[in-house]
mmCIF file of C-alpha atoms and ligand atoms in Angstrom:
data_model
loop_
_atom_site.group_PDB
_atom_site.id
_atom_site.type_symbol
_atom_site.label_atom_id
_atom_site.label_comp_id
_atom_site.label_asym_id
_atom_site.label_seq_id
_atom_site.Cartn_x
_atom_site.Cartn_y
_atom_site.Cartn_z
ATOM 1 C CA UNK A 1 235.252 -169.599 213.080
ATOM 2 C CA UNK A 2 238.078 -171.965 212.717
ATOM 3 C CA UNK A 3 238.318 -174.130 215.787
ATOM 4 C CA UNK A 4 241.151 -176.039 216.993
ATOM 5 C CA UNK A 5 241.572 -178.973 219.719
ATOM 6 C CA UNK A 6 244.854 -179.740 221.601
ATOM 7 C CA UNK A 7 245.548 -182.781 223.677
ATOM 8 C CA UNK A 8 248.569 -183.941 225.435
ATOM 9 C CA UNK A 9 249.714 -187.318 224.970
ATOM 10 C CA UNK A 10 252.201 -190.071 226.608
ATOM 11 C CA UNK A 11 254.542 -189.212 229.454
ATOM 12 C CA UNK A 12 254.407 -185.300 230.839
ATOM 13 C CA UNK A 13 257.146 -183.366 230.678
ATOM 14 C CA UNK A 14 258.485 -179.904 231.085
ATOM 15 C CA UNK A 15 257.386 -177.232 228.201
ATOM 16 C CA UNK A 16 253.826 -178.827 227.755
ATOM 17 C CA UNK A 17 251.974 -175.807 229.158
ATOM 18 C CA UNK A 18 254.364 -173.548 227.259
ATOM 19 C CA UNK A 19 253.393 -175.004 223.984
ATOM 20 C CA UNK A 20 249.373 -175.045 224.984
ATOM 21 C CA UNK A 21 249.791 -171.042 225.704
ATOM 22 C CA UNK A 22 251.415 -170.799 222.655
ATOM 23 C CA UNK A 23 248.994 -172.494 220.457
ATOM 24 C CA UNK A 24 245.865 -170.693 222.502
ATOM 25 C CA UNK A 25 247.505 -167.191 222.315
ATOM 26 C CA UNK A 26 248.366 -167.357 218.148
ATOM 27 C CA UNK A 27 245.337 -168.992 217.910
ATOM 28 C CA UNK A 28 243.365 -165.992 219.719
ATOM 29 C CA UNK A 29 245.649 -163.122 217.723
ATOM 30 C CA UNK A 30 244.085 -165.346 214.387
ATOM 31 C CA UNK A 31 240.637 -164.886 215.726
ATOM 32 C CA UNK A 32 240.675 -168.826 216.404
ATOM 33 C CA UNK A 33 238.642 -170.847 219.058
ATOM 34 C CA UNK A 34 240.482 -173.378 221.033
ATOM 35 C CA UNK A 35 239.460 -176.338 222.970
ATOM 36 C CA UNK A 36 241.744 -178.540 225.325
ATOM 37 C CA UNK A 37 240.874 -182.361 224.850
ATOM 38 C CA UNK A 38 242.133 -183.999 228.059
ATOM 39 C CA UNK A 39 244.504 -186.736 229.301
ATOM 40 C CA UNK A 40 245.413 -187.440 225.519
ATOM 41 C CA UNK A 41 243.734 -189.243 223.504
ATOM 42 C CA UNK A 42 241.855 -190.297 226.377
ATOM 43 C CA UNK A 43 239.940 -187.271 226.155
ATOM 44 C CA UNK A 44 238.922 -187.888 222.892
ATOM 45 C CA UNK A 45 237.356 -191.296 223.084
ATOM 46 C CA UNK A 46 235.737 -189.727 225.807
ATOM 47 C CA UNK A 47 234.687 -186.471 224.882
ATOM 48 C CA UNK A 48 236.419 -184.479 227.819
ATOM 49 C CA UNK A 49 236.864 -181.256 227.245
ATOM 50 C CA UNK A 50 237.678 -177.966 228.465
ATOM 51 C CA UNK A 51 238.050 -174.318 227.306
ATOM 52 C CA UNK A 52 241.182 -172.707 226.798
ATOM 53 C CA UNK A 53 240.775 -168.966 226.722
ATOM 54 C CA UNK A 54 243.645 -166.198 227.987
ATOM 55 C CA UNK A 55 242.380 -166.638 231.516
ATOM 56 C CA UNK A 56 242.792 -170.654 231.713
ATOM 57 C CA UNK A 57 247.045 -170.339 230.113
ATOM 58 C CA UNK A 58 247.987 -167.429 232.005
ATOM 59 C CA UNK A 59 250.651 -167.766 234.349
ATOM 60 C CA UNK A 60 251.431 -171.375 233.567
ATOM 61 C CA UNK A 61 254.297 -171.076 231.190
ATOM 62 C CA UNK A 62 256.740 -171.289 234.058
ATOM 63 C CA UNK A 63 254.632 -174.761 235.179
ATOM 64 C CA UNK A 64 256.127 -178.394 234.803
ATOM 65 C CA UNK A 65 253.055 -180.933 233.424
ATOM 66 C CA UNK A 66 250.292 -180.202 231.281
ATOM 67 C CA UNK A 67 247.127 -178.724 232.599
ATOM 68 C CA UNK A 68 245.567 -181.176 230.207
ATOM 69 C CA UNK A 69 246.357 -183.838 231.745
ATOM 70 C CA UNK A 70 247.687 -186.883 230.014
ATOM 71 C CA UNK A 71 247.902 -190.768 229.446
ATOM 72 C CA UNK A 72 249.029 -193.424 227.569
ATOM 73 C CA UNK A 73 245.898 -194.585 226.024
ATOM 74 C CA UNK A 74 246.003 -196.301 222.116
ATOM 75 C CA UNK A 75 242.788 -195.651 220.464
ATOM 76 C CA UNK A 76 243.443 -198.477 218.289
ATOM 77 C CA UNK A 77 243.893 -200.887 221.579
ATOM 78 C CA UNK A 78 240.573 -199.673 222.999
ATOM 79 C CA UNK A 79 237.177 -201.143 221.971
ATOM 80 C CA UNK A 80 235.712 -198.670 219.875
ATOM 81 C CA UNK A 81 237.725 -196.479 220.284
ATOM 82 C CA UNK A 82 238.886 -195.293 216.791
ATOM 83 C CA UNK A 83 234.919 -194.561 216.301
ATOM 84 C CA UNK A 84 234.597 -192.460 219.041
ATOM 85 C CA UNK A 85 237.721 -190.502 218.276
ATOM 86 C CA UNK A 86 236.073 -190.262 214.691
ATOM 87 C CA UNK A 87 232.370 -189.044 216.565
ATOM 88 C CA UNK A 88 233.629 -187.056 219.011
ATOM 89 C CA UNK A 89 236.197 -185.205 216.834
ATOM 90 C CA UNK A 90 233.107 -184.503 214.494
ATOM 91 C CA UNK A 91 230.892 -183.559 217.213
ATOM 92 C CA UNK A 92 233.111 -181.233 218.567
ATOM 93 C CA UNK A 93 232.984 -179.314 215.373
ATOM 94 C CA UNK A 94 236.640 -179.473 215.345
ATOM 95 C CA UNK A 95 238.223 -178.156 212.216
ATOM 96 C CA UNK A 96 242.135 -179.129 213.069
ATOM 97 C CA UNK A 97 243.314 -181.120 215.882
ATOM 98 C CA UNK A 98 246.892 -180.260 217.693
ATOM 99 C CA UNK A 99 248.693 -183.394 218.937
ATOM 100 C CA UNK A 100 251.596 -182.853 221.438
ATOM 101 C CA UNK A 101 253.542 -186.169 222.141
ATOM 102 C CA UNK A 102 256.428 -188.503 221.918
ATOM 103 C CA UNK A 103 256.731 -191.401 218.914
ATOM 104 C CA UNK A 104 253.018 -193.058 220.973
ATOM 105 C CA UNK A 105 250.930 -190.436 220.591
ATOM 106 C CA UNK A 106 252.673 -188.930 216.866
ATOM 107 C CA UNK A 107 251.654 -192.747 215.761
ATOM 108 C CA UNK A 108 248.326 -192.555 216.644
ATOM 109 C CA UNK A 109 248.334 -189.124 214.986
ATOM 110 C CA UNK A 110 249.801 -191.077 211.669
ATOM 111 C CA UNK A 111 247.131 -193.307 211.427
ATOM 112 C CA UNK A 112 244.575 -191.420 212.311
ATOM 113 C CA UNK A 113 245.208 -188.873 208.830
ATOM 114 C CA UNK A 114 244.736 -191.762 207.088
ATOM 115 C CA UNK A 115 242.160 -193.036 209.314
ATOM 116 C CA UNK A 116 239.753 -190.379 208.696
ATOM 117 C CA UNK A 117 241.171 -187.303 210.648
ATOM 118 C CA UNK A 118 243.197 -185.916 208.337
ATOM 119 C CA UNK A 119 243.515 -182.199 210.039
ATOM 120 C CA UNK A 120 246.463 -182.852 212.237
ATOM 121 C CA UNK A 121 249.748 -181.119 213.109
ATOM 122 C CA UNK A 122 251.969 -183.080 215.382
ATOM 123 C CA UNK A 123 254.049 -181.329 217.577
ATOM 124 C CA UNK A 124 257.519 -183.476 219.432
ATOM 125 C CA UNK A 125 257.403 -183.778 223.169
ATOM 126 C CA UNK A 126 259.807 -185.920 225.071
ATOM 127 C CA UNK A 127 262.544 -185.861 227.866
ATOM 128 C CA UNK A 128 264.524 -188.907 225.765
ATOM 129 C CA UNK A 129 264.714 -186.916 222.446
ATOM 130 C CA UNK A 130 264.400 -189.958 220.529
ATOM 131 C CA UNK A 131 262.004 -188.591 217.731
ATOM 132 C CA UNK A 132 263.283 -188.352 214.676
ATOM 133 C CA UNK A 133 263.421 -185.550 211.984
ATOM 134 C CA UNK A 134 264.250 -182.880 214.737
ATOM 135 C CA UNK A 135 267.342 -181.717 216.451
ATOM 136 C CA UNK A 136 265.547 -181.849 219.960
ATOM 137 C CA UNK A 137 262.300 -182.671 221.309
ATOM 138 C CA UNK A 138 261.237 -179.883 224.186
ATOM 139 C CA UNK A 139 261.265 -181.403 227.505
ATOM 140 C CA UNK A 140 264.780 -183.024 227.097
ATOM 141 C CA UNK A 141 266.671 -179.839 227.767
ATOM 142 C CA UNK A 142 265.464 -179.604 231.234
ATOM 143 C CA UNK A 143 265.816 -183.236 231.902
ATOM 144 C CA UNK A 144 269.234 -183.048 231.176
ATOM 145 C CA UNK A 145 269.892 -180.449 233.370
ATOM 146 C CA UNK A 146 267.918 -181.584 236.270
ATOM 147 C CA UNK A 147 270.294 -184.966 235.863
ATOM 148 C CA UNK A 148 273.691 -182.950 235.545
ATOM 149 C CA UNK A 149 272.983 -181.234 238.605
ATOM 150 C CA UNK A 150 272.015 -184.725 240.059
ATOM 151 C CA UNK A 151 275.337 -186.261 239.185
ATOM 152 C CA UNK A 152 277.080 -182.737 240.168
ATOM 153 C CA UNK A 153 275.458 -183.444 243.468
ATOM 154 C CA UNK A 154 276.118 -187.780 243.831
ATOM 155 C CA UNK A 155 280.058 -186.344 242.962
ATOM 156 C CA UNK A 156 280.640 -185.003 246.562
ATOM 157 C CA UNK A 157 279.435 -188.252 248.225
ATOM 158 C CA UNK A 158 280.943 -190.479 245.648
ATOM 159 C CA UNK A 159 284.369 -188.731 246.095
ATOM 160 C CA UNK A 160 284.123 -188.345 249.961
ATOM 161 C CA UNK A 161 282.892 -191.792 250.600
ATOM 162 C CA UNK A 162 285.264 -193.166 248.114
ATOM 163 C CA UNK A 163 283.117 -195.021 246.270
ATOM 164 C CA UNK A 164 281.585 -196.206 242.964
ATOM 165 C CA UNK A 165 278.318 -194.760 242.075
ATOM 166 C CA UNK A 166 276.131 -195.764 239.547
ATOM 167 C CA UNK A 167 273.737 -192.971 238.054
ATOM 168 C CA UNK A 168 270.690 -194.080 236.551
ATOM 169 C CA UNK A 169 268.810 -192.215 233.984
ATOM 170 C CA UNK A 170 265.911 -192.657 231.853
ATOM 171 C CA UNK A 171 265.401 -192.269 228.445
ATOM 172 C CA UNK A 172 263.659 -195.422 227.225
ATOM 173 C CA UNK A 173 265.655 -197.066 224.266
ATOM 174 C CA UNK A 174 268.035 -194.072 223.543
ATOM 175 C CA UNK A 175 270.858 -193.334 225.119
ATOM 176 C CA UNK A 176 270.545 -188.790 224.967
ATOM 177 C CA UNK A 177 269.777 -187.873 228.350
ATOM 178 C CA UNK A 178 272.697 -190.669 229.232
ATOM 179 C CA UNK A 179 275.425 -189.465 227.307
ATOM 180 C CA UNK A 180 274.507 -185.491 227.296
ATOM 181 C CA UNK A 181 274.283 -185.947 231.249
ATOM 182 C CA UNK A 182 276.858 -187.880 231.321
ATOM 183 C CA UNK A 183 279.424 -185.405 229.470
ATOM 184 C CA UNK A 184 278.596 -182.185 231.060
ATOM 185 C CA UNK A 185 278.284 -184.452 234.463
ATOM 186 C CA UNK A 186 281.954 -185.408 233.997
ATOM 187 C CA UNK A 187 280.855 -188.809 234.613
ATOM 188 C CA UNK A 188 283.690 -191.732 234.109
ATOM 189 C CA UNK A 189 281.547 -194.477 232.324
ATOM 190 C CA UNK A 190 278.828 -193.872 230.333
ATOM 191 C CA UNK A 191 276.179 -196.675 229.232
ATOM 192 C CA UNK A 192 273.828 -196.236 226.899
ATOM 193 C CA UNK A 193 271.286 -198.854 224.980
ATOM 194 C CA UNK A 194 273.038 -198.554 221.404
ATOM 195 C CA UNK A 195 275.804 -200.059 222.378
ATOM 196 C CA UNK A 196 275.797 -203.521 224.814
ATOM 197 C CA UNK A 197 277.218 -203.134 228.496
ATOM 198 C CA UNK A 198 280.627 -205.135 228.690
ATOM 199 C CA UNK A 199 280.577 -205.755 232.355
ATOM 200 C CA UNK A 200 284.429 -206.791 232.050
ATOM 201 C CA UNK A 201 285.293 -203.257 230.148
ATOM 202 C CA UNK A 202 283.325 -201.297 232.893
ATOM 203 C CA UNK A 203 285.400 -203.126 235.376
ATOM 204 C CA UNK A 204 288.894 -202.566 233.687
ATOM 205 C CA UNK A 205 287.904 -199.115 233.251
ATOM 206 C CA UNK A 206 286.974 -198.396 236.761
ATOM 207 C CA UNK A 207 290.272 -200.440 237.945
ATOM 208 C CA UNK A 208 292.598 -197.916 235.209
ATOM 209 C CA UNK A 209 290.876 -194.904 236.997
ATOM 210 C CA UNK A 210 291.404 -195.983 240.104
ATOM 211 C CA UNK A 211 295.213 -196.856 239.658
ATOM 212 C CA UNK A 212 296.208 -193.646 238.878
ATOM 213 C CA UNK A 213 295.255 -192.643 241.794
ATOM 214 C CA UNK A 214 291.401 -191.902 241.546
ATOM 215 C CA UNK A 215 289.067 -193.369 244.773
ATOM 216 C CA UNK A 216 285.644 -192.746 243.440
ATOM 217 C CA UNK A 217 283.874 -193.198 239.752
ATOM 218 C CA UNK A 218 280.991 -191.829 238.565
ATOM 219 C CA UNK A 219 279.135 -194.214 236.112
ATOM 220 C CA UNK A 220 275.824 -193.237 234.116
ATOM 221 C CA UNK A 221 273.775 -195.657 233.089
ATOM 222 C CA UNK A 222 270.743 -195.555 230.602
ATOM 223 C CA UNK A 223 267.839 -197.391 231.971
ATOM 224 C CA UNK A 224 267.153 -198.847 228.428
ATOM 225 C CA UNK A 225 270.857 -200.446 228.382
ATOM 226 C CA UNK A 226 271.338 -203.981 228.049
ATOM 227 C CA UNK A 227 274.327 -206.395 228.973
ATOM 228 C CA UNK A 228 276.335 -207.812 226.251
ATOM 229 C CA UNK A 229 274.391 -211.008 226.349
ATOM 230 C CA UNK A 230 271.309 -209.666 225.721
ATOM 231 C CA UNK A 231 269.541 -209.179 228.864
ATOM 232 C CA UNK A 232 267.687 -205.975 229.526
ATOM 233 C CA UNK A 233 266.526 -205.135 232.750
ATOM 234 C CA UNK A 234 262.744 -203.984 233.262
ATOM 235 C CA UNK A 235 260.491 -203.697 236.303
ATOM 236 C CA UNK A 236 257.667 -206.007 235.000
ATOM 237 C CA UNK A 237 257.440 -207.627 231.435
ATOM 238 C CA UNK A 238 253.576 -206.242 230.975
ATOM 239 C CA UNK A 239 253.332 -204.404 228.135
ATOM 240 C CA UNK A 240 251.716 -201.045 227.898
ATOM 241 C CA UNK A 241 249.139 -200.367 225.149
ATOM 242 C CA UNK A 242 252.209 -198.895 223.086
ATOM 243 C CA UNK A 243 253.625 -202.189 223.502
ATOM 244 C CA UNK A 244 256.601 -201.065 225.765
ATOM 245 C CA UNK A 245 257.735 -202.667 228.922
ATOM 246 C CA UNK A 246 258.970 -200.835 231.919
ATOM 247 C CA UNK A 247 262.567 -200.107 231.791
ATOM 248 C CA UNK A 248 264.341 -199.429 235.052
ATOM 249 C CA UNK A 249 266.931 -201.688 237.574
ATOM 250 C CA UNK A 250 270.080 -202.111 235.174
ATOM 251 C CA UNK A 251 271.530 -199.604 237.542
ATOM 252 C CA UNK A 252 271.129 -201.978 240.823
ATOM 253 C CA UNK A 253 272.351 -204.868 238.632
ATOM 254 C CA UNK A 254 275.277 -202.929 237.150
ATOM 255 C CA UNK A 255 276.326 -201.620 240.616
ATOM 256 C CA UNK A 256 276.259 -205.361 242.495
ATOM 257 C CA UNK A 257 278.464 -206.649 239.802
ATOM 258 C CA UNK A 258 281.028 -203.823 239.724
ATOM 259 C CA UNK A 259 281.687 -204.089 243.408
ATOM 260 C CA UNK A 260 281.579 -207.953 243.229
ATOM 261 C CA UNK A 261 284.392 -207.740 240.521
ATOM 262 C CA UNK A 262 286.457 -204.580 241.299
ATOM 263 C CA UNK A 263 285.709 -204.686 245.456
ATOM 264 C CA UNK A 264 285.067 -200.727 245.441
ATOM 265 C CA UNK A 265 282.321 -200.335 247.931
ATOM 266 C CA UNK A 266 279.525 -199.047 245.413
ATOM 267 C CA UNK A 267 275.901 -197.662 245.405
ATOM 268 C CA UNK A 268 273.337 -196.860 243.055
ATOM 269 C CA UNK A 269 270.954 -193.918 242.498
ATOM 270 C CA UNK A 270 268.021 -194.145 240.104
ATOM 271 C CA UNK A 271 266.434 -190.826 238.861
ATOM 272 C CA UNK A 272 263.126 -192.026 238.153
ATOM 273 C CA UNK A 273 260.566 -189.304 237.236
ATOM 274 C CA UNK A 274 262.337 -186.395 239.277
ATOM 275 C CA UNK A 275 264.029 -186.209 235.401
ATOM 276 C CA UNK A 276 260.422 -185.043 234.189
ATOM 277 C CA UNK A 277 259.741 -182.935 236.857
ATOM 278 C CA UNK A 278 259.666 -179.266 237.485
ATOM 279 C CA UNK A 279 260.084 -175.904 235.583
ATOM 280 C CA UNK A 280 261.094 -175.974 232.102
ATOM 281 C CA UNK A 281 264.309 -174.672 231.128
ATOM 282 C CA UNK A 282 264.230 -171.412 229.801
ATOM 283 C CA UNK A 283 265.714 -173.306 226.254
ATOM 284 C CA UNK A 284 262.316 -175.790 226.601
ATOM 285 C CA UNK A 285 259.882 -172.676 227.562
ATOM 286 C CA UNK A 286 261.032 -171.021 224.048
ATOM 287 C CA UNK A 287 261.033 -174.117 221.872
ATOM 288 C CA UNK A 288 257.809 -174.884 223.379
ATOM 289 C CA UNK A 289 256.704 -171.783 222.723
ATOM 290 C CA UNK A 290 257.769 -171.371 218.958
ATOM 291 C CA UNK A 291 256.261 -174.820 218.298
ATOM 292 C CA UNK A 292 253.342 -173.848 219.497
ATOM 293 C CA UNK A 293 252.947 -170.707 217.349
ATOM 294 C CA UNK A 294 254.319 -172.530 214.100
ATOM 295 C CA UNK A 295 251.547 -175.317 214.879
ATOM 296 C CA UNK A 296 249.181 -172.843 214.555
ATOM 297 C CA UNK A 297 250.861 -171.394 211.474
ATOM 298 C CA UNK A 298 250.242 -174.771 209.571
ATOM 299 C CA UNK A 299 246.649 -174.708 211.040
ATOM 300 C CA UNK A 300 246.180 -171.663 208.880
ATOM 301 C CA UNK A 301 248.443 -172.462 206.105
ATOM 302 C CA UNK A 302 245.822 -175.880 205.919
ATOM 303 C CA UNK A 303 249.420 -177.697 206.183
ATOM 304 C CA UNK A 304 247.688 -181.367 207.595
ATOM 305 C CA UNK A 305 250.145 -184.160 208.867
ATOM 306 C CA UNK A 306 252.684 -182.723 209.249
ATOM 307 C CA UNK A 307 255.089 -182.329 212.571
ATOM 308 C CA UNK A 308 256.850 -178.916 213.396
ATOM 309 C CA UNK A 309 260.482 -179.329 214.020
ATOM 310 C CA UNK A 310 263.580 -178.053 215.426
ATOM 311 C CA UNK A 311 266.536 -177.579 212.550
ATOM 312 C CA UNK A 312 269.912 -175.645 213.423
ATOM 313 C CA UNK A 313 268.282 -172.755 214.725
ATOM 314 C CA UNK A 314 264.786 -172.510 212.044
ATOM 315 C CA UNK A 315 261.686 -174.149 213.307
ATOM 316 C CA UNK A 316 259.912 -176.436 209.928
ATOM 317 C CA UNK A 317 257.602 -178.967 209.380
ATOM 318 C CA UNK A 318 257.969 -182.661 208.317
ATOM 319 C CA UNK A 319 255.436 -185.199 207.408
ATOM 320 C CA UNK A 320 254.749 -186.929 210.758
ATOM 321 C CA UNK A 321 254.564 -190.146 209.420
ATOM 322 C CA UNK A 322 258.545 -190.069 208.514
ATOM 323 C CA UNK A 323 259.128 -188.586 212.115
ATOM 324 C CA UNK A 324 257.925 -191.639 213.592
ATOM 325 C CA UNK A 325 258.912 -194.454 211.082
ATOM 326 C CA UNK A 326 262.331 -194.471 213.441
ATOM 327 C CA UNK A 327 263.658 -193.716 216.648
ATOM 328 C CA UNK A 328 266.496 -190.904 216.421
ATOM 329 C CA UNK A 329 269.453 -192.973 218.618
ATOM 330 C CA UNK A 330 272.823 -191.865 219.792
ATOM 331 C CA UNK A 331 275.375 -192.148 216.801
ATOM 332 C CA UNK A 332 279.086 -193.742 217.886
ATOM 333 C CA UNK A 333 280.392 -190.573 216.705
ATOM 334 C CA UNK A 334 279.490 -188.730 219.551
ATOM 335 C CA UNK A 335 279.945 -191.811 222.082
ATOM 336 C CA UNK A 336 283.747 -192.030 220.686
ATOM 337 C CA UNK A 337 283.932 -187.812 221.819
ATOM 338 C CA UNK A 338 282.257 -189.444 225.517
ATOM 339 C CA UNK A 339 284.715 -192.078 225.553
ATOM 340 C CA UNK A 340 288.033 -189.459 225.719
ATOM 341 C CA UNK A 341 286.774 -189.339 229.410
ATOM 342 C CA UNK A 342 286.026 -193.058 229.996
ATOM 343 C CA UNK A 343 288.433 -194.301 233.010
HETATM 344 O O1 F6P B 401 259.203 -191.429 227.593
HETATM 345 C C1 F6P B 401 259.490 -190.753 228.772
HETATM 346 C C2 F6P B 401 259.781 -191.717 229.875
HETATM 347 O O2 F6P B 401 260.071 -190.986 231.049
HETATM 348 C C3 F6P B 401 260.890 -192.731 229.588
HETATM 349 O O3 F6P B 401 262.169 -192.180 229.719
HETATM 350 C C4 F6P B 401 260.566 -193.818 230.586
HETATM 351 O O4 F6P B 401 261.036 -195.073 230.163
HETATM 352 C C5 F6P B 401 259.052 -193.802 230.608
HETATM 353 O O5 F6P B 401 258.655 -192.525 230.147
HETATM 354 C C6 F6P B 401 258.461 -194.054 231.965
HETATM 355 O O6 F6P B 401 257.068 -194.078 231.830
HETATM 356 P P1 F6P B 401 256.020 -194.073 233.029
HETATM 357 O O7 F6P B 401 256.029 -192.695 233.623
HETATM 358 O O8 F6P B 401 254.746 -194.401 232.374
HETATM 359 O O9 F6P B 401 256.494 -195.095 234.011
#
């Protein structure tokens, strides 16, 4: 009997547990065993498992997280570790391995087809839709909503207040959640990490608004962003075993310098990880879902390294490698339609 492992890798977010029903419930209709291998590749350096039958995916398709657990462990950072991902994928008598997760865990998944697990199908998770060779990672759709309804909601104290507020979001080194947020937010500025903050533009821009009339602005910020002269603001400069620092604080920055310069009384709200919280949209619940099927698809088809994607409207696979060779950023074409708004 063909038997398949799943793990979860990187950050969680929502339309994980869709996907791992999904790929458990095709799986079972193709007379398939599946096991889940947990907190990423974590699990597999350590050999912790668990079974996934009907009983252990029903009713979580609604759920935010992965019942798998997760974490940002690098094999190839870890003593040993590609070895026991090697053992332990051969011990587990694992025929294919299922690999949900952002550009981290879909470059471990590279390497590792070449590294002597060639049976894997990536599949693209992440709330900053930064991967490349698909219209939309799952998870993103919700995040965007949950931080529309947040700057919906900042709106009624920024306008009765009369103040400045700065919004901001996450979305590591690409600006999506940002400017998507940002549009259907109605926000009045909108930074994002492609293109440099100028602190002087922001200000002008705010200062137009407000003399025709306006008391309050709404300005988004990407955490990722960085001021025209370079600096980008993080929390600490360790590096994680992906090699990424820990984004967050432009906001506070951004908002002391706006009301230093303009004198609009201003505050700041960071988002944090409320963005990768909760119930996945109903969008993220059926991509989720139809990844997870098509994974299982290329299981059976014995189509290896490959990622299933989103195009127009058709789910397809790409070679994984090519999905993670370069981050999918926001193109100035769609910033110019976000800048109509600006002021
Ligand atoms: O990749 C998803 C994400 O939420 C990014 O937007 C953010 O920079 C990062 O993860 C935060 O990671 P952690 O939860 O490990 O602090």
């Amino acid at each position: 009997m063909t038997k398949i492992g799943i793990l979860t890798g990187g950050g969680d977010c929502p339309g994980l547990n869709p996907v791992i029903r999904a790929v458990v419930r095709k799986s079972i209709n193709e007379g398939y065993e599946v096991i889940g291998i947990k907190n990423g590749w974590k699990g597999l350096i350590e050999k912790d498992t668990m079974a996934l039958d009907l009983t252990a995916v029903s009713g979580i398709l609604p759920k935010g997280g992965t019942i798998l657990g997760t974490s940002r462990t690098n094999p190839y950072k870890k003593e040993g570790g590609l070895q026991s991902v090697k053992e332990n994928y051969k011990n587990l008598g694992l025929d294919a391995l299922i690999a949900v997760g952002g550009e981290d865990t879909l470059g471990v998944a590279a390497k590792l087809t070449k590294d002597g697990i060639p049976n894997i199908v990536g599949v693209p998770k992440t709330i900053d839709n930064d991967l490349s060779c698909t219209d939309y990672t799952f998870g993103f759709d919700t995040a965007l909503n949950t931080a529309t309804e947040c700057i919906d909601k900042l709106h009624t104290t920024a306008e009765s207040h009369h103040r400045i507020i700065v919004v901001e979001v996450m979305g590591r080194h690409a600006g999506w959640i940002a400017i998507e947020a940002g549009i259907a937010g109605g926000a009045d500025i909108i930074l994002i990490p492609e293109l440099p903050v100028d602190i002087e533009e922001v200000c002008a821009l705010i200062k137009r608004r407000h003399g025709r009339g306006k008391t309050f602005s709404i300005v988004v910020v990407a955490e990722g962003a960085k001021f025209k002269e370079g600096t980008m603001v993080t929390q600490e400069e360790k590096l994680d075993e992906f090699g990424h620092v820990r984004l967050g604080g432009i906001g506070e920055r951004l908002g002391q310098e706006i009301e230093k310069r303009t004198g609009y009384e201003t505050r700041v709200s960071v988002l944090g990880h409320i963005q990768r919280g909760g119930t996945p949209s109903a969008f993220d619940r059926i991509l989720g879902t139809r990844f997870g099927v098509k994974a299982v698809e290329l299981v059976k088809e014995k189509k290896f390294a490959r990622m299933v994607a989103l195009a127009g409207n058709k789910i397809i696979d790409v070679p994984i490698e090519q999905a993670v060779a370069a981050l999918k950023t926001v193109d100035m074409d769609f910033y110019g339609i976000a800048k109509v708004f600006f002021g």
